[in-house]
PDB file of C-alpha atoms in Angstrom:
ATOM      1  CA  ASN A   1     -63.101 -65.304  52.385  1.00 66.00           C
ATOM      2  CA  ALA A   2     -62.844 -68.758  53.946  1.00 76.00           C
ATOM      3  CA  GLY A   3     -60.576 -70.259  51.241  1.00 89.00           C
ATOM      4  CA  VAL A   4     -60.968 -74.035  50.999  1.00 93.00           C
ATOM      5  CA  THR A   5     -63.182 -75.688  53.604  1.00 94.00           C
ATOM      6  CA  GLN A   6     -63.621 -79.400  54.266  1.00 96.00           C
ATOM      7  CA  THR A   7     -66.183 -81.314  56.276  1.00 96.00           C
ATOM      8  CA  PRO A   8     -66.076 -83.289  58.426  1.00 96.00           C
ATOM      9  CA  LYS A   9     -62.766 -82.750  60.216  1.00 94.00           C
ATOM     10  CA  PHE A  10     -62.725 -86.274  61.563  1.00 96.00           C
ATOM     11  CA  GLN A  11     -64.773 -89.411  60.899  1.00 96.00           C
ATOM     12  CA  VAL A  12     -64.772 -93.002  62.067  1.00 97.00           C
ATOM     13  CA  LEU A  13     -66.393 -95.605  59.811  1.00 96.00           C
ATOM     14  CA  LYS A  14     -66.886 -99.342  59.952  1.00 97.00           C
ATOM     15  CA  THR A  15     -65.769-101.461  57.031  1.00 97.00           C
ATOM     16  CA  GLY A  16     -68.433-101.417  54.323  1.00 97.00           C
ATOM     17  CA  GLN A  17     -70.040 -98.150  55.361  1.00 97.00           C
ATOM     18  CA  SER A  18     -70.293 -95.289  52.922  1.00 96.00           C
ATOM     19  CA  MET A  19     -69.658 -91.596  53.344  1.00 96.00           C
ATOM     20  CA  THR A  20     -69.076 -88.404  51.407  1.00 97.00           C
ATOM     21  CA  LEU A  21     -66.309 -85.923  52.139  1.00 98.00           C
ATOM     22  CA  GLN A  22     -67.292 -82.386  51.285  1.00 97.00           C
ATOM     23  CA  CYS A  23     -65.064 -79.650  49.912  1.00 97.00           C
ATOM     24  CA  ALA A  24     -65.956 -76.084  48.997  1.00 97.00           C
ATOM     25  CA  GLN A  25     -63.963 -73.059  47.868  1.00 95.00           C
ATOM     26  CA  ASP A  26     -65.036 -69.439  47.661  1.00 93.00           C
ATOM     27  CA  MET A  27     -62.204 -68.156  45.456  1.00 92.00           C
ATOM     28  CA  ASN A  28     -63.935 -68.747  42.111  1.00 92.00           C
ATOM     29  CA  HIS A  29     -61.294 -71.312  41.166  1.00 91.00           C
ATOM     30  CA  ASN A  30     -61.820 -73.533  38.152  1.00 90.00           C
ATOM     31  CA  SER A  31     -59.803 -76.593  39.163  1.00 90.00           C
ATOM     32  CA  MET A  32     -60.188 -78.734  42.267  1.00 92.00           C
ATOM     33  CA  TYR A  33     -58.308 -81.773  43.582  1.00 93.00           C
ATOM     34  CA  TRP A  34     -58.569 -84.556  46.131  1.00 95.00           C
ATOM     35  CA  TYR A  35     -55.414 -85.999  47.719  1.00 94.00           C
ATOM     36  CA  ARG A  36     -54.779 -88.577  50.402  1.00 95.00           C
ATOM     37  CA  GLN A  37     -51.852 -88.596  52.789  1.00 90.00           C
ATOM     38  CA  ASP A  38     -50.647 -91.766  54.456  1.00 89.00           C
ATOM     39  CA  PRO A  39     -47.929 -92.194  57.109  1.00 79.00           C
ATOM     40  CA  GLY A  40     -44.480 -92.284  55.538  1.00 76.00           C
ATOM     41  CA  MET A  41     -45.834 -91.262  52.156  1.00 80.00           C
ATOM     42  CA  GLY A  42     -46.410 -87.980  50.446  1.00 80.00           C
ATOM     43  CA  LEU A  43     -49.724 -86.684  49.214  1.00 87.00           C
ATOM     44  CA  ARG A  44     -51.144 -88.746  46.359  1.00 91.00           C
ATOM     45  CA  LEU A  45     -53.741 -87.469  43.911  1.00 91.00           C
ATOM     46  CA  ILE A  46     -57.043 -89.365  43.950  1.00 95.00           C
ATOM     47  CA  TYR A  47     -59.196 -87.397  41.502  1.00 94.00           C
ATOM     48  CA  TYR A  48     -59.265 -83.922  40.049  1.00 91.00           C
ATOM     49  CA  SER A  49     -61.679 -81.662  38.242  1.00 92.00           C
ATOM     50  CA  ALA A  50     -60.109 -79.279  35.763  1.00 87.00           C
ATOM     51  CA  SER A  51     -63.342 -77.344  35.394  1.00 88.00           C
ATOM     52  CA  GLU A  52     -66.988 -77.523  36.330  1.00 89.00           C
ATOM     53  CA  GLY A  53     -68.554 -80.564  34.714  1.00 88.00           C
ATOM     54  CA  THR A  54     -65.350 -82.557  34.260  1.00 91.00           C
ATOM     55  CA  THR A  55     -63.563 -85.059  36.484  1.00 94.00           C
ATOM     56  CA  ASP A  56     -60.515 -87.258  35.915  1.00 92.00           C
ATOM     57  CA  LYS A  57     -58.667 -89.990  37.752  1.00 93.00           C
ATOM     58  CA  GLY A  58     -55.401 -89.344  39.518  1.00 90.00           C
ATOM     59  CA  GLU A  59     -52.832 -91.818  40.847  1.00 88.00           C
ATOM     60  CA  VAL A  60     -55.023 -93.740  43.298  1.00 94.00           C
ATOM     61  CA  PRO A  61     -58.714 -93.561  42.249  1.00 96.00           C
ATOM     62  CA  ASN A  62     -59.812 -97.096  43.118  1.00 96.00           C
ATOM     63  CA  GLY A  63     -62.542 -97.230  45.734  1.00 96.00           C
ATOM     64  CA  TYR A  64     -63.552 -93.586  45.287  1.00 97.00           C
ATOM     65  CA  ASN A  65     -65.998 -91.541  43.262  1.00 97.00           C
ATOM     66  CA  VAL A  66     -66.244 -87.789  42.901  1.00 97.00           C
ATOM     67  CA  SER A  67     -68.839 -85.205  41.982  1.00 96.00           C
ATOM     68  CA  ARG A  68     -68.186 -81.654  40.872  1.00 95.00           C
ATOM     69  CA  LEU A  69     -71.527 -80.331  42.063  1.00 87.00           C
ATOM     70  CA  ASN A  70     -70.908 -76.787  40.858  1.00 94.00           C
ATOM     71  CA  LYS A  71     -67.952 -74.467  40.550  1.00 94.00           C
ATOM     72  CA  ARG A  72     -67.609 -74.177  44.346  1.00 96.00           C
ATOM     73  CA  GLU A  73     -68.032 -77.765  45.489  1.00 96.00           C
ATOM     74  CA  PHE A  74     -66.164 -81.014  44.837  1.00 97.00           C
ATOM     75  CA  SER A  75     -67.144 -84.062  46.887  1.00 97.00           C
ATOM     76  CA  LEU A  76     -65.373 -87.386  47.385  1.00 98.00           C
ATOM     77  CA  ARG A  77     -67.441 -90.501  48.044  1.00 97.00           C
ATOM     78  CA  LEU A  78     -66.429 -93.814  49.539  1.00 96.00           C
ATOM     79  CA  GLU A  79     -69.141 -96.308  48.596  1.00 93.00           C
ATOM     80  CA  SER A  80     -67.861 -99.190  50.728  1.00 96.00           C
ATOM     81  CA  ALA A  81     -65.097 -98.105  53.063  1.00 96.00           C
ATOM     82  CA  ALA A  82     -62.086-100.364  53.648  1.00 97.00           C
ATOM     83  CA  PRO A  83     -59.359-100.154  56.318  1.00 96.00           C
ATOM     84  CA  SER A  84     -56.884 -99.322  53.535  1.00 95.00           C
ATOM     85  CA  GLN A  85     -58.758 -96.042  53.091  1.00 97.00           C
ATOM     86  CA  THR A  86     -57.774 -94.878  56.557  1.00 97.00           C
ATOM     87  CA  SER A  87     -55.941 -91.670  55.741  1.00 96.00           C
ATOM     88  CA  VAL A  88     -55.971 -87.896  55.868  1.00 93.00           C
ATOM     89  CA  TYR A  89     -57.775 -86.416  52.873  1.00 96.00           C
ATOM     90  CA  PHE A  90     -56.944 -82.984  51.489  1.00 95.00           C
ATOM     91  CA  CYS A  91     -58.916 -80.944  49.015  1.00 95.00           C
ATOM     92  CA  ALA A  92     -57.224 -78.228  46.970  1.00 93.00           C
ATOM     93  CA  SER A  93     -58.195 -75.678  44.345  1.00 92.00           C
ATOM     94  CA  ILE A  94     -56.493 -73.400  41.853  1.00 86.00           C
ATOM     95  CA  ARG A  95     -57.392 -70.849  39.207  1.00 82.00           C
ATOM     96  CA  SER A  96     -56.771 -72.139  35.690  1.00 74.00           C
ATOM     97  CA  GLY A  97     -53.661 -70.747  34.089  1.00 74.00           C
ATOM     98  CA  THR A  98     -51.727 -70.389  37.326  1.00 75.00           C
ATOM     99  CA  PRO A  99     -48.842 -72.674  38.293  1.00 76.00           C
ATOM    100  CA  LYS A 100     -49.970 -75.896  39.866  1.00 74.00           C
ATOM    101  CA  GLU A 101     -47.774 -75.464  42.913  1.00 76.00           C
ATOM    102  CA  THR A 102     -49.882 -72.518  44.056  1.00 79.00           C
ATOM    103  CA  GLN A 103     -52.866 -74.721  44.881  1.00 84.00           C
ATOM    104  CA  TYR A 104     -54.839 -73.679  47.944  1.00 89.00           C
ATOM    105  CA  PHE A 105     -55.300 -76.581  50.340  1.00 91.00           C
ATOM    106  CA  GLY A 106     -58.038 -77.243  52.848  1.00 92.00           C
ATOM    107  CA  PRO A 107     -57.241 -78.284  56.441  1.00 90.00           C
ATOM    108  CA  GLY A 108     -57.898 -81.968  55.797  1.00 93.00           C
ATOM    109  CA  THR A 109     -60.332 -84.672  56.889  1.00 96.00           C
ATOM    110  CA  ARG A 110     -58.959 -87.437  59.075  1.00 95.00           C
ATOM    111  CA  LEU A 111     -60.727 -90.744  58.313  1.00 97.00           C
ATOM    112  CA  LEU A 112     -60.424 -93.938  60.314  1.00 97.00           C
ATOM    113  CA  VAL A 113     -61.959 -97.127  58.926  1.00 96.00           C
ATOM    114  CA  LEU A 114     -62.282 -99.952  61.416  1.00 96.00           C
TER     115      LEU A 114
ATOM    116  CA  GLY B   1     -41.264 -92.313  38.061  1.00 80.00           C
ATOM    117  CA  ASP B   2     -40.504 -89.159  39.973  1.00 84.00           C
ATOM    118  CA  SER B   3     -40.013 -89.408  43.717  1.00 89.00           C
ATOM    119  CA  VAL B   4     -39.122 -87.208  46.680  1.00 93.00           C
ATOM    120  CA  THR B   5     -37.443 -88.392  49.879  1.00 93.00           C
ATOM    121  CA  GLN B   6     -37.315 -86.304  53.067  1.00 93.00           C
ATOM    122  CA  MET B   7     -35.398 -86.887  56.237  1.00 84.00           C
ATOM    123  CA  GLU B   8     -37.232 -88.875  58.865  1.00 80.00           C
ATOM    124  CA  GLY B   9     -38.856 -86.887  61.597  1.00 84.00           C
ATOM    125  CA  PRO B  10     -39.910 -85.724  63.986  1.00 93.00           C
ATOM    126  CA  VAL B  11     -37.338 -82.981  64.433  1.00 95.00           C
ATOM    127  CA  THR B  12     -37.264 -81.277  67.833  1.00 97.00           C
ATOM    128  CA  LEU B  13     -35.252 -78.089  68.357  1.00 97.00           C
ATOM    129  CA  SER B  14     -34.879 -75.325  70.881  1.00 97.00           C
ATOM    130  CA  GLU B  15     -35.769 -71.795  69.899  1.00 97.00           C
ATOM    131  CA  GLU B  16     -32.997 -70.007  67.962  1.00 97.00           C
ATOM    132  CA  ALA B  17     -31.393 -73.283  66.856  1.00 97.00           C
ATOM    133  CA  PHE B  18     -30.330 -73.881  63.257  1.00 97.00           C
ATOM    134  CA  LEU B  19     -32.677 -75.989  61.167  1.00 97.00           C
ATOM    135  CA  THR B  20     -31.934 -78.299  58.262  1.00 97.00           C
ATOM    136  CA  ILE B  21     -34.496 -80.635  56.738  1.00 97.00           C
ATOM    137  CA  ASN B  22     -33.008 -82.767  54.002  1.00 97.00           C
ATOM    138  CA  CYS B  23     -34.799 -83.430  50.734  1.00 97.00           C
ATOM    139  CA  THR B  24     -33.556 -85.403  47.745  1.00 97.00           C
ATOM    140  CA  TYR B  25     -35.389 -86.207  44.559  1.00 95.00           C
ATOM    141  CA  THR B  26     -35.396 -88.525  41.581  1.00 94.00           C
ATOM    142  CA  ALA B  27     -36.731 -87.141  38.334  1.00 90.00           C
ATOM    143  CA  THR B  28     -36.008 -86.979  34.649  1.00 82.00           C
ATOM    144  CA  GLY B  29     -35.096 -83.647  33.187  1.00 81.00           C
ATOM    145  CA  TYR B  30     -35.208 -80.477  35.237  1.00 85.00           C
ATOM    146  CA  PRO B  31     -38.164 -80.424  37.608  1.00 90.00           C
ATOM    147  CA  SER B  32     -39.271 -77.426  39.647  1.00 91.00           C
ATOM    148  CA  LEU B  33     -38.834 -77.869  43.402  1.00 94.00           C
ATOM    149  CA  PHE B  34     -40.953 -76.639  46.302  1.00 94.00           C
ATOM    150  CA  TRP B  35     -41.292 -76.589  50.051  1.00 96.00           C
ATOM    151  CA  TYR B  36     -44.750 -76.488  51.607  1.00 94.00           C
ATOM    152  CA  VAL B  37     -45.635 -75.901  55.261  1.00 95.00           C
ATOM    153  CA  GLN B  38     -48.690 -77.106  57.141  1.00 90.00           C
ATOM    154  CA  TYR B  39     -49.452 -75.397  60.439  1.00 91.00           C
ATOM    155  CA  PRO B  40     -51.643 -77.240  62.949  1.00 86.00           C
ATOM    156  CA  GLY B  41     -55.250 -77.361  61.820  1.00 80.00           C
ATOM    157  CA  GLU B  42     -54.549 -75.696  58.489  1.00 83.00           C
ATOM    158  CA  GLY B  43     -53.968 -76.747  54.876  1.00 84.00           C
ATOM    159  CA  LEU B  44     -50.624 -76.863  53.101  1.00 88.00           C
ATOM    160  CA  GLN B  45     -49.160 -73.535  52.003  1.00 91.00           C
ATOM    161  CA  LEU B  46     -46.412 -72.964  49.478  1.00 92.00           C
ATOM    162  CA  LEU B  47     -43.357 -71.754  51.427  1.00 96.00           C
ATOM    163  CA  LEU B  48     -40.749 -71.322  48.707  1.00 96.00           C
ATOM    164  CA  LYS B  49     -39.756 -72.600  45.309  1.00 93.00           C
ATOM    165  CA  ALA B  50     -36.901 -72.908  42.807  1.00 94.00           C
ATOM    166  CA  THR B  51     -37.380 -73.599  39.141  1.00 90.00           C
ATOM    167  CA  LYS B  52     -33.842 -74.211  37.857  1.00 89.00           C
ATOM    168  CA  ALA B  53     -30.479 -75.459  39.009  1.00 92.00           C
ATOM    169  CA  ASP B  54     -28.613 -73.221  41.493  1.00 94.00           C
ATOM    170  CA  ASP B  55     -31.731 -71.136  42.146  1.00 95.00           C
ATOM    171  CA  LYS B  56     -32.288 -70.258  45.802  1.00 97.00           C
ATOM    172  CA  GLY B  57     -35.832 -69.982  47.069  1.00 96.00           C
ATOM    173  CA  SER B  58     -36.421 -67.992  50.243  1.00 97.00           C
ATOM    174  CA  ASN B  59     -39.331 -66.869  52.393  1.00 96.00           C
ATOM    175  CA  LYS B  60     -39.916 -66.054  56.087  1.00 95.00           C
ATOM    176  CA  GLY B  61     -36.227 -66.684  56.870  1.00 97.00           C
ATOM    177  CA  PHE B  62     -36.248 -70.135  55.253  1.00 98.00           C
ATOM    178  CA  GLU B  63     -33.981 -70.939  52.317  1.00 98.00           C
ATOM    179  CA  ALA B  64     -33.398 -73.842  49.964  1.00 98.00           C
ATOM    180  CA  THR B  65     -31.008 -74.154  47.021  1.00 97.00           C
ATOM    181  CA  TYR B  66     -31.700 -76.324  43.981  1.00 96.00           C
ATOM    182  CA  ARG B  67     -28.634 -78.587  43.660  1.00 96.00           C
ATOM    183  CA  LYS B  68     -28.788 -80.580  40.454  1.00 93.00           C
ATOM    184  CA  GLU B  69     -25.461 -82.315  41.049  1.00 94.00           C
ATOM    185  CA  THR B  70     -26.687 -83.836  44.312  1.00 95.00           C
ATOM    186  CA  THR B  71     -30.412 -83.859  43.358  1.00 95.00           C
ATOM    187  CA  SER B  72     -31.183 -82.086  46.616  1.00 97.00           C
ATOM    188  CA  PHE B  73     -33.274 -79.185  47.895  1.00 98.00           C
ATOM    189  CA  HIS B  74     -32.545 -78.983  51.622  1.00 98.00           C
ATOM    190  CA  LEU B  75     -34.558 -76.538  53.732  1.00 98.00           C
ATOM    191  CA  GLU B  76     -32.624 -74.327  56.166  1.00 98.00           C
ATOM    192  CA  LYS B  77     -33.339 -71.613  58.682  1.00 98.00           C
ATOM    193  CA  GLY B  78     -30.730 -69.907  60.798  1.00 97.00           C
ATOM    194  CA  SER B  79     -32.806 -69.353  63.922  1.00 96.00           C
ATOM    195  CA  VAL B  80     -36.115 -71.142  64.403  1.00 97.00           C
ATOM    196  CA  GLN B  81     -39.028 -69.847  66.463  1.00 97.00           C
ATOM    197  CA  VAL B  82     -41.786 -71.645  68.312  1.00 97.00           C
ATOM    198  CA  SER B  83     -44.158 -70.409  65.604  1.00 96.00           C
ATOM    199  CA  ASP B  84     -42.229 -72.473  63.008  1.00 97.00           C
ATOM    200  CA  SER B  85     -43.570 -75.679  64.543  1.00 97.00           C
ATOM    201  CA  ALA B  86     -45.371 -77.364  61.662  1.00 96.00           C
ATOM    202  CA  VAL B  87     -45.134 -80.156  59.112  1.00 92.00           C
ATOM    203  CA  TYR B  88     -42.860 -79.436  56.141  1.00 95.00           C
ATOM    204  CA  PHE B  89     -43.295 -81.108  52.743  1.00 94.00           C
ATOM    205  CA  CYS B  90     -40.803 -81.158  49.910  1.00 96.00           C
ATOM    206  CA  ALA B  91     -42.311 -81.530  46.434  1.00 93.00           C
ATOM    207  CA  LEU B  92     -41.469 -81.386  42.774  1.00 91.00           C
ATOM    208  CA  ARG B  93     -43.346 -80.636  39.588  1.00 87.00           C
ATOM    209  CA  GLU B  94     -42.283 -82.641  36.589  1.00 79.00           C
ATOM    210  CA  ALA B  95     -40.330 -80.938  33.863  1.00 70.00           C
ATOM    211  CA  GLY B  96     -41.761 -80.368  30.421  1.00 60.00           C
ATOM    212  CA  GLY B  97     -42.401 -76.702  30.016  1.00 48.00           C
ATOM    213  CA  THR B  98     -45.861 -76.709  31.533  1.00 48.00           C
ATOM    214  CA  SER B  99     -47.197 -75.259  34.732  1.00 47.00           C
ATOM    215  CA  TYR B 100     -49.730 -78.026  34.970  1.00 55.00           C
ATOM    216  CA  GLY B 101     -47.459 -81.006  35.477  1.00 62.00           C
ATOM    217  CA  LYS B 102     -48.036 -83.539  38.183  1.00 73.00           C
ATOM    218  CA  LEU B 103     -46.930 -82.656  41.709  1.00 84.00           C
ATOM    219  CA  THR B 104     -44.994 -85.302  43.638  1.00 88.00           C
ATOM    220  CA  PHE B 105     -44.719 -84.859  47.416  1.00 91.00           C
ATOM    221  CA  GLY B 106     -42.341 -86.174  50.028  1.00 93.00           C
ATOM    222  CA  GLN B 107     -43.694 -87.792  53.170  1.00 91.00           C
ATOM    223  CA  GLY B 108     -43.473 -84.690  55.334  1.00 92.00           C
ATOM    224  CA  THR B 109     -41.273 -83.863  58.337  1.00 94.00           C
ATOM    225  CA  ILE B 110     -42.749 -82.780  61.661  1.00 94.00           C
ATOM    226  CA  LEU B 111     -40.853 -79.924  63.294  1.00 96.00           C
ATOM    227  CA  THR B 112     -41.402 -79.010  66.936  1.00 97.00           C
ATOM    228  CA  VAL B 113     -39.629 -75.985  68.407  1.00 97.00           C
ATOM    229  CA  HIS B 114     -39.499 -75.575  72.200  1.00 96.00           C
ATOM    230  CA  PRO B 115     -39.051 -72.230  73.978  1.00 95.00           C
TER     231      PRO B 115
END
């Protein structure tokens, strides 16, 4: 049982390049989330997927797209990376009906946009 | 909107020292309060929580008391160990009678404990 896994662990991009951050969970959870963490700020919600086939915007969705590929996988895409998207990205998942604070978090992807 | 403010880090302590990490919040109503811990290379884990005023959350020797009068939820441990070195996040979930409310996180405090 690996929990929540994220790939890659670290990535460097040039401005304007695109990339997809991958997230997978093996706990049969319904809901999945993408957060970003910036220095001096807490985690902020980018997008979430309450269940397979649905996605919704969080606090800071601009510049991102998501895909809930199946129940296990929830990817985050940057179509044209900008330096302002330099951050640490966390994926999380939770079983529906359980308190939100018990989300399981992945180890994070550190992204640097030059 | 809701917000959470943590003390600036990093915090560096010797083993067996007393730890306090301050956390204050701004929210309407009566939010639930949490502390998360992130060990190196791992995701955030829920450490403890308190859901109403004067509640004390505790886990692994850590404690925090929900103080409505001072809007605070300070994390304490009487004797830290090297293995406690991690990043600690204070967070709240908005009030409203639902478990699904938005989570608001503080900026995190890095703790390093030396032998």
